[in-house]
Amino acid sequence: MDPPERIQPAKDSTVALMLAAQARGAEIYITTPSDLCGGPTGVDAHVRKIQVAGQADWWQVREEASVALTEFDVVLMRKDPPVDMAYIAATWLLDQVRAAGVCVLNAPETLRNMNEKLSIVQFADLAPPLLVSARRDDLEGFLAEYNEIVIKPLDRMGGALVYRLRRDDADLASIIESVTHQGTVPVMAQRFLPEVTEGDRRLLLIDGELIPDVAVRIPKAGEFRANLAQGGTLRVEPANDRDREIADRLGAPLRDAGVCFAGADVVGGWLTEINITSPTCIREVEAHTGQAVAMRFWDAVADHWLET
């Protein structure tokens, strides 16, 4: 996970998962990608055994040690993007741990290979028109076709470096050059969906099944990004028919790829992203509905994933 000092426990799904695991009697240890050490004999980690609570002072260290990851029953990879070399290296090491028979979730190979933005290409009929390119002329051509688009980096989260572009923007060229690093790094362009003002719907899928309530994130006034990190507000409401249709399509392929917990983003009925690195909104759905979403995750782990 990310360093616990950075965590906001009231909003963090990793904390929710740890609280639920602890309630089941599990011992909780935390580490970071930079604390992993691997070689021919296996993968170790410098870990801290912690006791967790639901308030601001939410974690207390009980002991520190260097431990082989094969000593654990379950290893969760809950590191936030960017999906950079440190992240990729961690998935390589976790491949070894999974090959040794440990339940590693989500599957490190899928975390590495299933880009959260580009993965929607597998479900193109559910997604808005999109293009991935580093070339300015490609992106400007896509904009000319759809008049208004959103461009976003492939390795970020929380609305970071996401831009809404119109054909008559005076700084169009400079934005494209900046986001693509002067035409060297591909980005995703999607047709802008004006329905985002009605909310960006986060569907939570556990073991391929849709949690029946959806977190709907609403952009603040004058903003098109609905991410809570960008000042969006949130309501929770029952899933609608389109939510269920999308979840039904995603469930089996995600489960088959070793994804136990995912978050799918839907705007105006269109699938825009599939978050598998560190899906969030457990806390919000639990707070609004009383559902034990995090406990449902551990039920799935115990009933299915520990046996595979």
Coordinates of C-alpha atoms in Angstrom, one line a residue:
M1 CA 0.0 0.0 0.0
D2 CA 1.0 3.7 0.1
P3 CA 2.6 4.9 3.3
P4 CA -0.1 4.9 5.9
E5 CA 0.8 8.4 7.0
R6 CA -0.8 9.6 3.8
I7 CA -4.1 7.8 4.3
Q8 CA -7.4 9.5 5.2
P9 CA -9.0 6.6 7.1
A10 CA -12.6 7.8 6.9
K11 CA -12.5 7.7 3.1
D12 CA -9.9 4.9 2.4
S13 CA -11.1 1.6 1.1
T14 CA -7.8 -0.1 2.1
V15 CA -8.6 0.8 5.7
A16 CA -12.1 -0.6 5.3
L17 CA -10.6 -3.9 4.1
M18 CA -8.1 -4.0 7.0
L19 CA -10.8 -3.3 9.6
A20 CA -13.0 -6.1 8.1
A21 CA -10.1 -8.5 8.0
Q22 CA -9.2 -7.7 11.6
A23 CA -12.8 -8.3 12.7
R24 CA -12.5 -11.8 11.2
G25 CA -9.5 -12.4 13.4
A26 CA -6.8 -11.9 10.8
E27 CA -3.4 -10.4 11.7
I28 CA -2.7 -7.3 9.6
Y29 CA 0.8 -6.4 8.2
I30 CA 1.6 -3.5 5.9
T31 CA 4.4 -2.8 3.6
T32 CA 5.2 -0.6 0.6
P33 CA 6.7 -1.5 -2.8
S34 CA 10.1 0.0 -1.8
D35 CA 10.2 -2.4 1.1
L36 CA 10.1 -5.5 -1.0
C37 CA 13.3 -7.6 -1.6
G38 CA 13.4 -10.6 -4.0
G39 CA 15.8 -13.0 -5.5
P40 CA 16.1 -16.7 -6.5
T41 CA 15.1 -17.9 -3.0
G42 CA 11.9 -15.8 -2.8
V43 CA 10.5 -12.5 -1.9
D44 CA 10.8 -10.8 1.5
A45 CA 9.3 -7.6 2.8
H46 CA 10.0 -5.3 5.7
V47 CA 6.6 -5.2 7.3
R48 CA 4.9 -3.6 10.2
K49 CA 2.3 -5.6 12.1
I50 CA -0.5 -3.1 13.0
Q51 CA -3.7 -2.8 15.0
V52 CA -6.3 -0.7 13.1
A53 CA -9.1 1.5 14.2
G54 CA -11.7 3.6 12.5
Q55 CA -10.6 7.1 13.7
A56 CA -7.9 9.6 12.8
D57 CA -5.2 7.8 14.9
W58 CA -6.1 4.7 13.0
W59 CA -3.1 2.5 13.1
Q60 CA -0.7 1.3 15.8
V61 CA 2.5 -0.6 15.2
R62 CA 2.8 -3.8 17.2
E63 CA 6.0 -5.1 15.7
E64 CA 8.4 -4.7 12.8
A65 CA 10.2 -7.5 10.9
S66 CA 11.5 -8.8 7.6
V67 CA 9.2 -11.7 6.6
A68 CA 9.0 -13.9 3.5
L69 CA 5.7 -13.2 1.7
T70 CA 5.1 -16.9 1.5
E71 CA 4.3 -16.7 5.2
F72 CA 1.1 -14.9 4.5
D73 CA -2.3 -16.4 3.5
V74 CA -3.3 -13.3 1.4
V75 CA -1.3 -10.5 0.0
L76 CA -3.2 -7.4 -1.3
M77 CA -1.6 -5.0 -3.8
R78 CA -3.4 -1.7 -2.9
K79 CA -0.8 0.8 -4.2
D80 CA -2.3 3.9 -5.9
P81 CA -1.1 4.9 -9.4
P82 CA 1.0 6.1 -11.0
V83 CA 1.8 2.7 -12.6
D84 CA 5.5 3.5 -12.9
M85 CA 8.6 1.3 -12.8
A86 CA 8.4 1.0 -9.0
Y87 CA 4.8 -0.3 -9.4
I88 CA 5.8 -2.7 -12.3
A89 CA 8.7 -4.0 -10.3
A90 CA 6.5 -4.8 -7.4
T91 CA 4.2 -6.8 -9.6
W92 CA 7.2 -8.8 -10.9
L93 CA 8.1 -9.7 -7.4
L94 CA 4.5 -10.5 -6.5
D95 CA 4.4 -12.9 -9.5
Q96 CA 6.9 -15.0 -7.6
V97 CA 4.8 -14.9 -4.5
R98 CA 1.7 -16.0 -6.4
A99 CA 3.6 -18.7 -8.2
A100 CA 4.6 -20.1 -4.8
G101 CA 0.9 -20.6 -4.0
V102 CA 0.0 -17.4 -2.1
C103 CA -3.3 -15.7 -2.8
V104 CA -2.2 -12.4 -4.3
L105 CA -5.0 -9.9 -5.2
N106 CA -5.6 -8.4 -7.6
A107 CA -3.4 -10.7 -9.7
P108 CA -0.1 -9.0 -10.3
E109 CA 0.0 -10.0 -14.0
T110 CA -3.3 -8.3 -14.6
L111 CA -2.3 -5.2 -12.6
R112 CA 0.6 -4.9 -14.9
N113 CA -1.1 -5.8 -18.2
M114 CA -4.6 -4.4 -17.9
N115 CA -4.4 -0.7 -18.1
E116 CA -7.2 1.0 -16.3
K117 CA -8.0 3.4 -19.2
L118 CA -7.2 1.2 -22.2
S119 CA -8.9 -1.9 -20.8
I120 CA -12.3 -0.6 -21.9
V121 CA -11.3 -1.3 -25.5
Q122 CA -12.3 -4.9 -24.7
F123 CA -15.8 -3.7 -24.2
A124 CA -15.9 -1.2 -27.0
D125 CA -19.7 -1.3 -27.5
L126 CA -20.1 -0.2 -23.9
A127 CA -17.5 2.7 -24.2
P128 CA -17.6 6.1 -25.8
P129 CA -15.6 6.8 -28.9
L130 CA -11.9 6.8 -27.9
L131 CA -8.4 7.0 -29.3
V132 CA -4.9 6.4 -27.8
S133 CA -2.0 8.3 -29.4
A134 CA 0.9 10.5 -28.7
R135 CA 0.6 12.3 -32.0
R136 CA -0.8 15.8 -32.0
D137 CA -2.3 15.4 -35.5
D138 CA -4.1 12.2 -34.4
L139 CA -5.6 13.9 -31.3
E140 CA -6.5 17.0 -33.2
G141 CA -8.2 14.9 -35.8
F142 CA -10.2 13.1 -33.1
L143 CA -11.2 16.4 -31.7
A144 CA -12.3 17.7 -35.1
E145 CA -14.5 14.6 -35.5
Y146 CA -16.2 14.9 -32.0
N147 CA -15.9 18.7 -31.4
E148 CA -15.3 18.3 -27.7
I149 CA -13.1 15.6 -26.0
V150 CA -11.4 14.7 -22.8
I151 CA -7.7 13.6 -22.8
K152 CA -6.1 11.8 -19.9
P153 CA -2.8 10.1 -19.1
L154 CA -2.8 6.3 -19.1
D155 CA -1.0 5.9 -15.7
R156 CA -2.7 8.3 -13.3
M157 CA -5.8 8.5 -11.1
G158 CA -8.0 11.0 -9.3
G159 CA -8.5 13.2 -12.4
A160 CA -4.8 14.2 -12.4
L161 CA -3.7 15.8 -15.7
V162 CA -7.2 15.3 -17.3
Y163 CA -8.2 18.0 -19.7
R164 CA -11.4 18.9 -21.6
L165 CA -10.6 20.2 -25.0
R166 CA -12.7 22.2 -27.5
R167 CA -11.9 22.9 -31.2
D168 CA -11.5 26.6 -30.6
D169 CA -9.3 26.4 -27.5
A170 CA -6.5 29.0 -27.8
D171 CA -4.1 26.8 -25.9
L172 CA -5.0 23.5 -27.6
A173 CA -1.6 22.8 -29.1
S174 CA 0.3 23.5 -25.9
I175 CA -2.0 21.3 -23.8
I176 CA -1.6 18.4 -26.1
E177 CA 2.2 18.9 -26.3
S178 CA 2.4 19.1 -22.5
V179 CA 0.3 16.0 -21.7
T180 CA 2.0 13.9 -24.4
H181 CA 5.5 15.2 -23.4
Q182 CA 6.0 16.7 -26.8
G183 CA 4.5 13.8 -28.7
T184 CA 6.4 11.0 -26.9
V185 CA 3.9 9.6 -24.5
P186 CA 0.5 8.3 -25.6
V187 CA -2.7 9.5 -23.9
M188 CA -6.3 8.5 -24.1
A189 CA -8.8 10.7 -25.8
Q190 CA -12.6 10.2 -25.3
R191 CA -15.6 12.0 -26.6
F192 CA -16.7 14.4 -23.9
L193 CA -19.8 13.2 -22.2
P194 CA -21.9 16.2 -21.0
E195 CA -23.9 13.8 -18.8
V196 CA -21.0 13.9 -16.3
T197 CA -22.8 16.9 -14.7
E198 CA -25.4 14.3 -13.6
G199 CA -22.6 12.2 -12.0
D200 CA -19.8 9.7 -12.6
R201 CA -21.1 6.4 -11.3
R202 CA -18.6 4.1 -9.6
L203 CA -19.8 0.5 -9.8
L204 CA -18.1 -1.8 -7.2
L205 CA -17.6 -5.4 -8.4
I206 CA -16.4 -8.1 -5.9
D207 CA -15.7 -11.6 -7.3
G208 CA -17.4 -10.5 -10.5
E209 CA -20.7 -9.5 -8.8
L210 CA -22.1 -5.9 -8.6
I211 CA -22.6 -4.4 -5.2
P212 CA -26.2 -3.3 -5.5
D213 CA -25.6 0.4 -4.5
V214 CA -23.5 2.8 -6.6
A215 CA -21.4 5.8 -5.6
V216 CA -22.3 8.7 -7.8
R217 CA -19.7 11.5 -7.9
I218 CA -20.9 15.0 -8.9
P219 CA -18.5 17.6 -10.2
K220 CA -18.3 20.9 -8.3
A221 CA -19.6 24.0 -10.1
G222 CA -17.5 24.9 -13.1
E223 CA -15.6 21.6 -13.1
F224 CA -16.1 18.6 -15.4
R225 CA -14.0 16.2 -13.3
A226 CA -16.2 14.4 -10.8
N227 CA -13.4 12.8 -8.8
L228 CA -13.6 13.4 -5.1
A229 CA -9.9 14.4 -5.2
Q230 CA -11.0 17.3 -7.5
G231 CA -13.7 18.5 -5.2
G232 CA -16.6 16.4 -6.3
T233 CA -19.4 15.5 -4.0
L234 CA -21.0 12.1 -3.6
R235 CA -24.4 10.4 -3.2
V236 CA -25.2 6.7 -3.1
E237 CA -28.1 5.2 -4.9
P238 CA -29.3 1.8 -6.1
A239 CA -27.8 0.5 -9.3
N240 CA -29.9 1.0 -12.4
D241 CA -30.5 -1.3 -15.4
R242 CA -27.5 0.0 -17.4
D243 CA -25.2 -0.4 -14.3
R244 CA -26.3 -4.0 -14.1
E245 CA -25.9 -4.6 -17.8
I246 CA -22.3 -3.2 -17.7
A247 CA -21.5 -5.2 -14.5
D248 CA -22.8 -8.4 -16.1
R249 CA -20.5 -7.9 -19.1
L250 CA -17.4 -7.2 -16.9
G251 CA -17.9 -9.7 -14.1
A252 CA -16.7 -13.0 -15.6
P253 CA -13.7 -11.5 -17.6
L254 CA -12.4 -9.7 -14.5
R255 CA -12.8 -12.7 -12.3
D256 CA -11.1 -14.9 -14.9
A257 CA -8.2 -12.4 -15.0
G258 CA -7.7 -12.7 -11.3
V259 CA -9.5 -9.5 -10.3
C260 CA -11.4 -9.9 -7.0
F261 CA -12.2 -6.2 -6.5
A262 CA -12.8 -3.7 -9.3
G263 CA -14.4 -0.3 -9.7
A264 CA -16.0 0.5 -13.1
D265 CA -16.7 4.2 -13.9
V266 CA -19.9 5.0 -15.9
V267 CA -20.9 8.4 -17.3
G268 CA -24.2 8.8 -19.2
G269 CA -24.5 5.0 -19.5
W270 CA -21.0 4.7 -21.0
L271 CA -18.1 2.8 -19.5
T272 CA -15.1 5.1 -19.2
E273 CA -12.6 3.3 -17.0
I274 CA -12.1 0.1 -15.0
N275 CA -10.1 0.6 -11.8
I276 CA -8.3 -2.5 -10.6
T277 CA -5.2 -1.0 -8.8
S278 CA -6.9 0.5 -5.7
P279 CA -10.6 0.8 -6.2
T280 CA -12.3 3.1 -3.7
C281 CA -15.7 4.1 -2.4
I282 CA -16.2 1.2 0.0
R283 CA -16.4 3.6 2.9
E284 CA -19.0 5.8 1.2
V285 CA -21.3 3.0 0.2
E286 CA -21.0 1.4 3.6
A287 CA -21.8 4.7 5.4
H288 CA -24.9 5.4 3.2
T289 CA -26.3 1.9 3.1
G290 CA -25.1 0.0 6.1
Q291 CA -23.9 -2.8 3.8
A292 CA -20.7 -4.6 4.9
V293 CA -19.0 -4.3 1.5
A294 CA -15.5 -4.9 2.9
M295 CA -16.7 -8.0 4.7
R296 CA -18.2 -9.2 1.4
F297 CA -14.7 -9.0 -0.1
W298 CA -13.3 -11.3 2.6
D299 CA -16.2 -13.6 2.2
A300 CA -15.3 -13.9 -1.5
V301 CA -11.6 -14.4 -0.7
A302 CA -12.4 -17.2 1.8
D303 CA -15.0 -18.9 -0.4
H304 CA -13.3 -18.7 -3.8
W305 CA -9.9 -17.1 -4.0
L306 CA -8.0 -19.0 -1.3
E307 CA -9.0 -22.2 -3.2
T308 CA -7.6 -21.2 -6.6

